[in-house]
GROMACS .gro file of C-alpha atoms in nm:
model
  385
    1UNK     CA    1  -1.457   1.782  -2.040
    2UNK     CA    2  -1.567   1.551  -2.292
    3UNK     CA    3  -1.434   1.204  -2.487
    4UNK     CA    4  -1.576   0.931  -2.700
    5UNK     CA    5  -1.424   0.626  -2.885
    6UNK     CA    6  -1.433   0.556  -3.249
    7UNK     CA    7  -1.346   0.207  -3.357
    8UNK     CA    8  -1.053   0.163  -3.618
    9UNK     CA    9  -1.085  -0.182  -3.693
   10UNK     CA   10  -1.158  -0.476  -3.500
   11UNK     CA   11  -1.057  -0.473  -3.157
   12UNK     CA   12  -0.836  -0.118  -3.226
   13UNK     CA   13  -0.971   0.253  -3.094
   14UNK     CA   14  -0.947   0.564  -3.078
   15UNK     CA   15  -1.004   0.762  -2.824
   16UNK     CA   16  -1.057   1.123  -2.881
   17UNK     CA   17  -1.035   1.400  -2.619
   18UNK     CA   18  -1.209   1.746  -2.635
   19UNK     CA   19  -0.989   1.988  -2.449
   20UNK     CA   20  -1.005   2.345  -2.406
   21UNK     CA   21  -0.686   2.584  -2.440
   22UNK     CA   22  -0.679   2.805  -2.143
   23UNK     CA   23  -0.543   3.062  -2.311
   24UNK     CA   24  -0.668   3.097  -2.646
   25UNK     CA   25  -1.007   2.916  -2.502
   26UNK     CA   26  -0.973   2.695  -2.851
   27UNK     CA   27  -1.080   2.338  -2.879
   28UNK     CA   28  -0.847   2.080  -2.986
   29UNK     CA   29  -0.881   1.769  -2.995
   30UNK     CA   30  -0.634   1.454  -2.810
   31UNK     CA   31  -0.588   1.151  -2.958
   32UNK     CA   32  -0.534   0.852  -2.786
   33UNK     CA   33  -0.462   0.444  -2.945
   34UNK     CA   34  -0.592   0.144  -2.729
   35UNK     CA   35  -0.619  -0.222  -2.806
   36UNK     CA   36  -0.880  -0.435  -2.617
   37UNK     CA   37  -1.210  -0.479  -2.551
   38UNK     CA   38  -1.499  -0.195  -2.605
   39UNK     CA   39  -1.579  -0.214  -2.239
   40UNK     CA   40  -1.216  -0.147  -2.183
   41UNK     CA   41  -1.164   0.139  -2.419
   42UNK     CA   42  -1.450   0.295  -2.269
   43UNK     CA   43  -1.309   0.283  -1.937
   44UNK     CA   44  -0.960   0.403  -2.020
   45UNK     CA   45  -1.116   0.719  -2.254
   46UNK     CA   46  -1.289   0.779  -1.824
   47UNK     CA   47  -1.002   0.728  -1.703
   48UNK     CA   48  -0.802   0.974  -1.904
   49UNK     CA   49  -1.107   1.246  -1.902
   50UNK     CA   50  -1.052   1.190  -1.495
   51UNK     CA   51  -0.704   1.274  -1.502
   52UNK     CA   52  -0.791   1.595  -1.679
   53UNK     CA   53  -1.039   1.657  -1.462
   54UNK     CA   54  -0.778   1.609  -1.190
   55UNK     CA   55  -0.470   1.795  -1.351
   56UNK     CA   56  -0.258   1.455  -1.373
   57UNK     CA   57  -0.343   1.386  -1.785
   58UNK     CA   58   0.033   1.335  -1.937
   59UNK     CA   59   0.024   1.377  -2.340
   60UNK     CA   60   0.202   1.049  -2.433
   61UNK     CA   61   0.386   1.209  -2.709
   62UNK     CA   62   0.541   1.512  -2.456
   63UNK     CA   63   0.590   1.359  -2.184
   64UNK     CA   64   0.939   1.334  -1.973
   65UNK     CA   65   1.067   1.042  -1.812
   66UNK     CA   66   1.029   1.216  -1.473
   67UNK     CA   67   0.710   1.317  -1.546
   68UNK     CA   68   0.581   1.018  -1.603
   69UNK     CA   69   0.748   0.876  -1.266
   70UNK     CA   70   0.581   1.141  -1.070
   71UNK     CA   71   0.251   0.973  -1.254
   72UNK     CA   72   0.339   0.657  -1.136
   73UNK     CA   73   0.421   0.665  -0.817
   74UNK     CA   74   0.075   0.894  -0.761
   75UNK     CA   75  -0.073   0.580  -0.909
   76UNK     CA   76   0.058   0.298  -0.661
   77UNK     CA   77   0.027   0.566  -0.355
   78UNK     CA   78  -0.246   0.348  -0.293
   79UNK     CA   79  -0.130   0.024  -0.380
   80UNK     CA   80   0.190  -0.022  -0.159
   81UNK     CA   81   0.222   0.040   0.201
   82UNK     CA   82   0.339   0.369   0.324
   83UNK     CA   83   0.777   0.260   0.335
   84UNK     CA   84   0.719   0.122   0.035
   85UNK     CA   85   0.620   0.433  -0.131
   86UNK     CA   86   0.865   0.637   0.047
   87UNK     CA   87   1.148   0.416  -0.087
   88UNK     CA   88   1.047   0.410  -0.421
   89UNK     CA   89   0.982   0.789  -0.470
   90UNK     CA   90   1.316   0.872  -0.319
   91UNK     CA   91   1.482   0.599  -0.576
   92UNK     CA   92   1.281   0.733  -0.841
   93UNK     CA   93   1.319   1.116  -0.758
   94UNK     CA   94   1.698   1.087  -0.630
   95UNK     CA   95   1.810   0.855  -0.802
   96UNK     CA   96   1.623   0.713  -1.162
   97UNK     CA   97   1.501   1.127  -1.226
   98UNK     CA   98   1.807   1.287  -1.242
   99UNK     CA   99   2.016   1.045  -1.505
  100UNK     CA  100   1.713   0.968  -1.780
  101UNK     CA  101   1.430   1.205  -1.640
  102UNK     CA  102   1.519   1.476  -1.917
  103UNK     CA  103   1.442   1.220  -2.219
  104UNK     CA  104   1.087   1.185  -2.358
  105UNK     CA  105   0.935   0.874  -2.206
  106UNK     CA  106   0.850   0.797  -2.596
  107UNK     CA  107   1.193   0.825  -2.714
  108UNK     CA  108   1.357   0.631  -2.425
  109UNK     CA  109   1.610   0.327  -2.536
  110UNK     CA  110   1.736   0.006  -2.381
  111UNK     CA  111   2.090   0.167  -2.469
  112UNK     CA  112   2.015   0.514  -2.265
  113UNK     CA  113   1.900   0.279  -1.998
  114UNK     CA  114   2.238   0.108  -1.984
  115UNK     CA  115   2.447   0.416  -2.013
  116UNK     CA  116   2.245   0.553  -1.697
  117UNK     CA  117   2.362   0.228  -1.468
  118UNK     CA  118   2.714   0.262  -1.587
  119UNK     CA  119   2.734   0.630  -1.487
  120UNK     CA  120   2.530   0.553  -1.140
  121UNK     CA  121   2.810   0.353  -1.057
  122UNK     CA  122   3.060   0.625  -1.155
  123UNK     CA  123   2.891   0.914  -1.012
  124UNK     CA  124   2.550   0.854  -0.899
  125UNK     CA  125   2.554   1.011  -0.537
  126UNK     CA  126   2.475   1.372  -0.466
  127UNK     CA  127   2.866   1.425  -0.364
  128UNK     CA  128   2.956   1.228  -0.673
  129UNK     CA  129   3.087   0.909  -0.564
  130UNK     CA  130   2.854   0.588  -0.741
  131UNK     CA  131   2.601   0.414  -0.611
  132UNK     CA  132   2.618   0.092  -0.499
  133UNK     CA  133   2.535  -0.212  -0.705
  134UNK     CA  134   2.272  -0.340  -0.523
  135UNK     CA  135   2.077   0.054  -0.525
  136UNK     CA  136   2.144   0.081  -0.920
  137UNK     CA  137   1.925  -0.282  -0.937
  138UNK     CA  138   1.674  -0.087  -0.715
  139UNK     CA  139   1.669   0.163  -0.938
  140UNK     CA  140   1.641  -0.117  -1.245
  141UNK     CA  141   1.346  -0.300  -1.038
  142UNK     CA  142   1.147   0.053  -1.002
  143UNK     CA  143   1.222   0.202  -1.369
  144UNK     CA  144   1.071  -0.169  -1.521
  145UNK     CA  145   0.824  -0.156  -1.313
  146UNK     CA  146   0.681   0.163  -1.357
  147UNK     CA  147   0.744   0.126  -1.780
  148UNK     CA  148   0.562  -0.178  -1.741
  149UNK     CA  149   0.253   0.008  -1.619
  150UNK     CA  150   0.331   0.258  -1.948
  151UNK     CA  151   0.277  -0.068  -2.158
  152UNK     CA  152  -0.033  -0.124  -1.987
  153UNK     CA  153  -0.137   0.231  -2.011
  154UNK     CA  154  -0.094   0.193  -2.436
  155UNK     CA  155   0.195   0.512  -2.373
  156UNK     CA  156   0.435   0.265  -2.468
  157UNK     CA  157   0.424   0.003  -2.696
  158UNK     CA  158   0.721  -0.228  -2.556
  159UNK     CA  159   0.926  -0.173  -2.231
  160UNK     CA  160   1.300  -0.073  -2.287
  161UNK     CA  161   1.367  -0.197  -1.975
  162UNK     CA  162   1.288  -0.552  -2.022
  163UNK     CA  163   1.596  -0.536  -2.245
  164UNK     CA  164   1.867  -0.414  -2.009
  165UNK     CA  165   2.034  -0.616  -1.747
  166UNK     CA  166   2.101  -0.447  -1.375
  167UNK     CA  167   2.437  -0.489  -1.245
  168UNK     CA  168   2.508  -0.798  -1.071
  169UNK     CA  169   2.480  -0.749  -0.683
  170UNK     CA  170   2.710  -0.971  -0.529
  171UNK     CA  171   2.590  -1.157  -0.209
  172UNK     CA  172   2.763  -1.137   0.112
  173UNK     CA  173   2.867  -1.386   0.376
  174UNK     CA  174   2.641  -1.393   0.621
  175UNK     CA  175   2.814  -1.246   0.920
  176UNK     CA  176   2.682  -1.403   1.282
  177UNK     CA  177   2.840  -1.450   1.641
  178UNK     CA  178   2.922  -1.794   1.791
  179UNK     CA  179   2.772  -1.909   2.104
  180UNK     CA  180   3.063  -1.779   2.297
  181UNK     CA  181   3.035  -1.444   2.169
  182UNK     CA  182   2.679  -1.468   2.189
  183UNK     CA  183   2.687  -1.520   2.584
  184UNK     CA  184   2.975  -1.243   2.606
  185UNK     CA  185   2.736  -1.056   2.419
  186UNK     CA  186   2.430  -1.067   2.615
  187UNK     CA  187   2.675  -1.046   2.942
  188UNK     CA  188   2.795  -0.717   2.784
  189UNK     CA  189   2.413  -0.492   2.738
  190UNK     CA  190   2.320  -0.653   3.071
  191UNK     CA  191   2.225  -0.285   3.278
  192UNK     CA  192   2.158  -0.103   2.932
  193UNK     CA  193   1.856  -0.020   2.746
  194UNK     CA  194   1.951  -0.277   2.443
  195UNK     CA  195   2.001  -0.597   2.693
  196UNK     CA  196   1.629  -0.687   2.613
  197UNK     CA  197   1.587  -0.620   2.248
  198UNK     CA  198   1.945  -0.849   2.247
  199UNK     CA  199   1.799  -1.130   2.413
  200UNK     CA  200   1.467  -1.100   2.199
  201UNK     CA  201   1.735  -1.097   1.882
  202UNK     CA  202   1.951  -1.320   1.949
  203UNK     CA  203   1.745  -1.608   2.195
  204UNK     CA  204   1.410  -1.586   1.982
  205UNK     CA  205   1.516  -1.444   1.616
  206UNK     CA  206   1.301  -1.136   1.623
  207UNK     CA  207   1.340  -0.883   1.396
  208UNK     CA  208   1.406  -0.487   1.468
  209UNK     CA  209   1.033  -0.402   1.414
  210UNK     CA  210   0.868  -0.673   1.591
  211UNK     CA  211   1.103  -0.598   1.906
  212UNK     CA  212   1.013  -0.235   1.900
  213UNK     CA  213   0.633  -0.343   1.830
  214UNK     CA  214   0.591  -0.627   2.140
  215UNK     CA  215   0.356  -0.517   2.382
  216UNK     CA  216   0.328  -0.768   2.743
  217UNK     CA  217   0.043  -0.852   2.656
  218UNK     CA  218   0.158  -1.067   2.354
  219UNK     CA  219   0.426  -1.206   2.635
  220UNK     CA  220   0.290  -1.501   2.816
  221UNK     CA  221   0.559  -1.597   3.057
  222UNK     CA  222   0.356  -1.885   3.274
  223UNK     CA  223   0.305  -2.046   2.901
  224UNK     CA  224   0.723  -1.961   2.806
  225UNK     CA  225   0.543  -1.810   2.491
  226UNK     CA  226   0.546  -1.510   2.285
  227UNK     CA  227   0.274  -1.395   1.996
  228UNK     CA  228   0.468  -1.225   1.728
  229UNK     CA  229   0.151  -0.960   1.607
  230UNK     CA  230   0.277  -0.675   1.493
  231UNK     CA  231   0.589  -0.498   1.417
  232UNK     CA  232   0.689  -0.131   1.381
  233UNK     CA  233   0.744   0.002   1.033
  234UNK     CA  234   0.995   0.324   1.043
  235UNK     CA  235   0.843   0.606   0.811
  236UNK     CA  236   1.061   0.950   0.742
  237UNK     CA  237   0.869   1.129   1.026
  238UNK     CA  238   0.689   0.861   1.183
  239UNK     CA  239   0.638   0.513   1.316
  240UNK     CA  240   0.321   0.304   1.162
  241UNK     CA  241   0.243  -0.040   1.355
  242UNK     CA  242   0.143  -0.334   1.138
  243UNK     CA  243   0.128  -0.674   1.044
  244UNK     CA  244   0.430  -0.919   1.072
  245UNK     CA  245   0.653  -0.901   0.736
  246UNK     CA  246   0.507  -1.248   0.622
  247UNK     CA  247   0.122  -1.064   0.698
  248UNK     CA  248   0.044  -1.320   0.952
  249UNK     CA  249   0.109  -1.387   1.285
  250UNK     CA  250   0.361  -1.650   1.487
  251UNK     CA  251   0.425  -1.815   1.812
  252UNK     CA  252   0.754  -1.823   1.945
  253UNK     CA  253   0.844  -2.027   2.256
  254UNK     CA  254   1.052  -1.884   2.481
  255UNK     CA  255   1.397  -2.040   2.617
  256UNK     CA  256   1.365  -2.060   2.990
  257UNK     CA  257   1.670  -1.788   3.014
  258UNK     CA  258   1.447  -1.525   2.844
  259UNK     CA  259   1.145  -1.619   3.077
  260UNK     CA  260   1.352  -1.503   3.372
  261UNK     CA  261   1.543  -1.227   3.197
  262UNK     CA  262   1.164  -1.102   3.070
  263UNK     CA  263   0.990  -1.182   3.454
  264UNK     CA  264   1.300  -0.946   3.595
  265UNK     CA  265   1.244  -0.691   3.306
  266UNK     CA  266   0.876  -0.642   3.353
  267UNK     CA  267   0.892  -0.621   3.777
  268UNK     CA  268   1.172  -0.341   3.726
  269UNK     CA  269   0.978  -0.171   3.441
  270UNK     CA  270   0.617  -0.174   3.672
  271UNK     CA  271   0.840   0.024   3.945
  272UNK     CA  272   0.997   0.248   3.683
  273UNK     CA  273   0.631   0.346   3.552
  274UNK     CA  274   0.481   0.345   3.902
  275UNK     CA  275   0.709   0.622   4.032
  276UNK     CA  276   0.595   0.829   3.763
  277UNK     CA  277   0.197   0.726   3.852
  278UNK     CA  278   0.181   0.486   3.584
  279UNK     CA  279   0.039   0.135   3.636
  280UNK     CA  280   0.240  -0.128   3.385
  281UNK     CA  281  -0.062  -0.272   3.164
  282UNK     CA  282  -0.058  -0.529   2.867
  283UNK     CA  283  -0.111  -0.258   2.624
  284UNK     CA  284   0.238  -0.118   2.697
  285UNK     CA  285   0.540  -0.190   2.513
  286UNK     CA  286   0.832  -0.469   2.645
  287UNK     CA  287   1.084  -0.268   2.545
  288UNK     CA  288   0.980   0.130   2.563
  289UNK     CA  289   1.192   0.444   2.776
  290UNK     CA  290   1.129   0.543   3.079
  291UNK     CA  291   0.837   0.738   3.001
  292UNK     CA  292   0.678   0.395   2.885
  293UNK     CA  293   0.745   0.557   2.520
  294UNK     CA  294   0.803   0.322   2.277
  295UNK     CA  295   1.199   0.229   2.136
  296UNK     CA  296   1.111   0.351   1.732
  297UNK     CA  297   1.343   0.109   1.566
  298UNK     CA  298   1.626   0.363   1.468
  299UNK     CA  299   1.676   0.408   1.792
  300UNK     CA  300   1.777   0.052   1.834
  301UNK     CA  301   1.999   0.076   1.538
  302UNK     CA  302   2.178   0.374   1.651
  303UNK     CA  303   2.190   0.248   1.977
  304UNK     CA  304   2.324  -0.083   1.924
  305UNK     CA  305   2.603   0.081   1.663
  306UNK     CA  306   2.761   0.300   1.956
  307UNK     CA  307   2.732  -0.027   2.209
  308UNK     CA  308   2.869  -0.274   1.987
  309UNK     CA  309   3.152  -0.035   1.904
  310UNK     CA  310   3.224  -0.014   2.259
  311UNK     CA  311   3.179  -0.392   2.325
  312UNK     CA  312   3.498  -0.553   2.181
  313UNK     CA  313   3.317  -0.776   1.981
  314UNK     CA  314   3.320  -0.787   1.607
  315UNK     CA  315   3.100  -0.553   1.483
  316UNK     CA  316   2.759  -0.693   1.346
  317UNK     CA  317   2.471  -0.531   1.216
  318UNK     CA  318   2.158  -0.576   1.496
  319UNK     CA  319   1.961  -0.804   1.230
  320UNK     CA  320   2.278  -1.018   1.232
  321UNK     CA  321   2.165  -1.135   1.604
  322UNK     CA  322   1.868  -1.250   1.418
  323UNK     CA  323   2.098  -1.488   1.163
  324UNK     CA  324   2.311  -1.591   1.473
  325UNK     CA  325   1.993  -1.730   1.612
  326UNK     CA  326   1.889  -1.901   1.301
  327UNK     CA  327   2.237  -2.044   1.218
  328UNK     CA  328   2.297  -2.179   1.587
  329UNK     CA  329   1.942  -2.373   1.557
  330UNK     CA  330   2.016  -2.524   1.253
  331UNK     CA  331   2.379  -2.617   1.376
  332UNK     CA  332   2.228  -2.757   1.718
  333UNK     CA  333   2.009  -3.002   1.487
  334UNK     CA  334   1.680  -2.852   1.461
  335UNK     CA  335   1.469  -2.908   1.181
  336UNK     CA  336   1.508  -2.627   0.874
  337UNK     CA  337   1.105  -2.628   0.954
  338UNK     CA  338   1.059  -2.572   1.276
  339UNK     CA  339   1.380  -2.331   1.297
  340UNK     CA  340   1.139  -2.145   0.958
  341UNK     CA  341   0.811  -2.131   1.199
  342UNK     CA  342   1.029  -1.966   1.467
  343UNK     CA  343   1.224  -1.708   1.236
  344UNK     CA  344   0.883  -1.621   1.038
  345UNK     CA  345   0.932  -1.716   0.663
  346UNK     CA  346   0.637  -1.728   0.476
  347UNK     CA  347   0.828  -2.073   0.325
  348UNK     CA  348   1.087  -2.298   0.469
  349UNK     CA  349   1.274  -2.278   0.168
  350UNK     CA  350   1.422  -1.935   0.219
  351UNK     CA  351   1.530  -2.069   0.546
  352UNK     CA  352   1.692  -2.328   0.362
  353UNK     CA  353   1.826  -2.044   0.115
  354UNK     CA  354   1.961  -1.842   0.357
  355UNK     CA  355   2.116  -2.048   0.568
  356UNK     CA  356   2.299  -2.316   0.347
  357UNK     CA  357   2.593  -2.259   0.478
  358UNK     CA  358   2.502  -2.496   0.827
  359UNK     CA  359   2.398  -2.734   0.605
  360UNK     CA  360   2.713  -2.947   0.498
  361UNK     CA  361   2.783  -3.030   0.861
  362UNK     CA  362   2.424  -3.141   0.913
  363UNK     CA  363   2.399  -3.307   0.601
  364UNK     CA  364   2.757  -3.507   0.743
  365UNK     CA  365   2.633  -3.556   1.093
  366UNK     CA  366   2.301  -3.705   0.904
  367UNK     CA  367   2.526  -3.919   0.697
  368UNK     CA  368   2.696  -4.066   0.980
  369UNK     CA  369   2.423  -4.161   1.210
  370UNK     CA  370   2.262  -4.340   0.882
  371UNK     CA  371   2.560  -4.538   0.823
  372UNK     CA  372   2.599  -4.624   1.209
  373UNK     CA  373   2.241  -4.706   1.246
  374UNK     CA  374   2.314  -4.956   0.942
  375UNK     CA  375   2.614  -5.111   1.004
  376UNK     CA  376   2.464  -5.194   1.368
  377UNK     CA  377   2.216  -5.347   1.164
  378UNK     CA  378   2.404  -5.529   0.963
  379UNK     CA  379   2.609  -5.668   1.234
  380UNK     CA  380   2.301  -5.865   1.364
  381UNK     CA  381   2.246  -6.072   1.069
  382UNK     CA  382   2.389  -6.424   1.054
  383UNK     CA  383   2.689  -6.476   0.884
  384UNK     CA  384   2.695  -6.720   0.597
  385UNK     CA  385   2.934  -7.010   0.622
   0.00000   0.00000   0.00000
């Protein structure tokens, strides 16, 4: 397999590819426009001899739109973490393939693009009903980015999707228990497998991965503090242990309730183990099965679904316990930054994003101990006659 570059004009190339038919055994010849550097052309003319080497070459001017996905996402395989990748090549295969993957990536319009997220909504779904707004602007976020990498790639000169507007996802109201419901709630999974993972939820604002991920010897009760160092990450056929969302790790102190709750937990779980010959060590997992197995996150989702059905309580997703916790810190005066450190947001300004909604009545109760503070002031001064 062979390939040189032959310079146009300044800063313009060509780069010419010696291919053999496998049939006929003929050589022809692939040609190839780049803009840049020489350096540059000289690496993309190895790049492209690689993927022909490989069996991954696309011919710009043939190629489909779902061919070129399937490119793509073999590209970033290696770039985005393992759930990442899944998600996007199921939106790109199920979802992006099927309405524009038939049209030459070459010949692809903003308008096409449009069309495609109107009939998505219609009829996007395998049993035809449409997709929901906020999947079709998945869909919109993974078809620019991918043409994006075409532009950079010289296949494409432009990117059609830079012209086309996703649907407008409207955001919902944050749905959260009060503290009433939140005791009756924590009252109600006491005695079931999900009466930990609650009180880590709702008490300490953990989130379903790093519950499933906590291992005792991340739990220091004598200290009434928790390190937050991994969290479980739920693949199609498997569970992968990594960093924290934010990629770093947090403290979170403990409220004295969960110390006890946690010191009761772990004495139970040690006898549990120990009847099966197990001895409890730091290395196991807070909240595992019997079998000292750990809780995979979908477990706790399908889990809490059937308990909180069976609860009385309105229903709430399990990440919701993590909003009640951040909305009844906020509401109970704590600083948006310290309530941000707890939660684990890489900036206190998506705390403040998120949870506007307490904000008013702090911003009133604020207001009111300003003007008291003031007009006690004030009422020291001597009066002018």
């Amino acid at each position: 397999m062979k390939g040189h570059i032959r310079e146009r004009s300044p800063g313009r190339w060509a780069i010419v590819l010696d291919v053999r038919d496998p049939q006929s055994a003929k050589r022809k010849r692939r040609w190839h426009s780049f803009q840049g550097t020489k350096r540059q052309a000289q690496t993309e003319c190895a790049r492209l001899i690689a993927d022909l080497q490989r069996g991954t070459y696309l011919e710009p001017n043939k190629i489909l739109v779902s061919q070129y996905l399937d490119h793509w996402l073999e590209h970033i395989h290696s770039q985005v973490s393992p759930r990442t990748y899944e998600r996007y090549a199921e939106i790109a295969r199920k979802n992006v393939a099927p309405l524009l993957g038939a049209i030459r990536l070459t010949q692809l319009k903003p308008a096409q693009i449009s069309c495609a997220y109107s009939t998505a909504l219609k009829t996007g779904r395998s049993d035809g009903k449409g997709l929901s707004p906020r999947t079709v602007h998945h869909c919109h976020r993974i078809l620019k980015q991918s043409l994006k990498q075409a532009v950079r790639w010289q296949i494409l000169a432009n990117n059609p999707a830079d012209a086309v507007a996703p649907p407008k996802v409207e955001r919902k109201a944050m749905q959260t228990y009060d503290v009433a419901q939140t005791a009756k709630l924590i009252d109600t999974m006491r005695g079931t497998p999900l009466f930990v993972p609650t009180i880590l939820a709702a008490l300490c604002g953990l989130r379903r991965g790093e519950i499933a991920a906590l291992r005792w010897g991340c739990v220091h009760l004598d200290a009434g503090q928790m390190a937050i160092v991994q969290s479980a990450e739920q693949m199609n056929n498997a569970v992968r242990l990594k960093e924290p969302k934010t990629g770093r790790a947090r403290t979170v102190a403990l409220p004295s309730l969960v110390v006890e709750e946690l010191t009761t937990h772990r004495v139970e779980r040690a006898e549990t183990l120990l009847r099966l010959g197990i001895r409890l060590s730091e290395e196991h997992f807070v909240c595992c099965h019997d079998d000292a197995s750990m809780m995979q996150p979908t477990y706790l989702t399908h889990q809490w679904l059937k308990a909180i059905r069976r609860s009385g309580l309105p229903i709430r997703r399990l990440h919701d316990l993590r909003h009640t916790h951040a909305t009844q810190l906020l509401a109970s005066g704590v600083h948006p930054k310290i309530a941000s450190e707890r939660l684990g947001h890489s900036k206190v300004g998506i705390t403040l994003d998120l949870y506007s909604h307490v904000l008013p009545g702090m911003q009133e109760d604020a207001a009111a101990k300003i003007d008291d503070a003031l007009r006690r002031a004030m009422s020291t001064l001597p009066q002018d006659r």
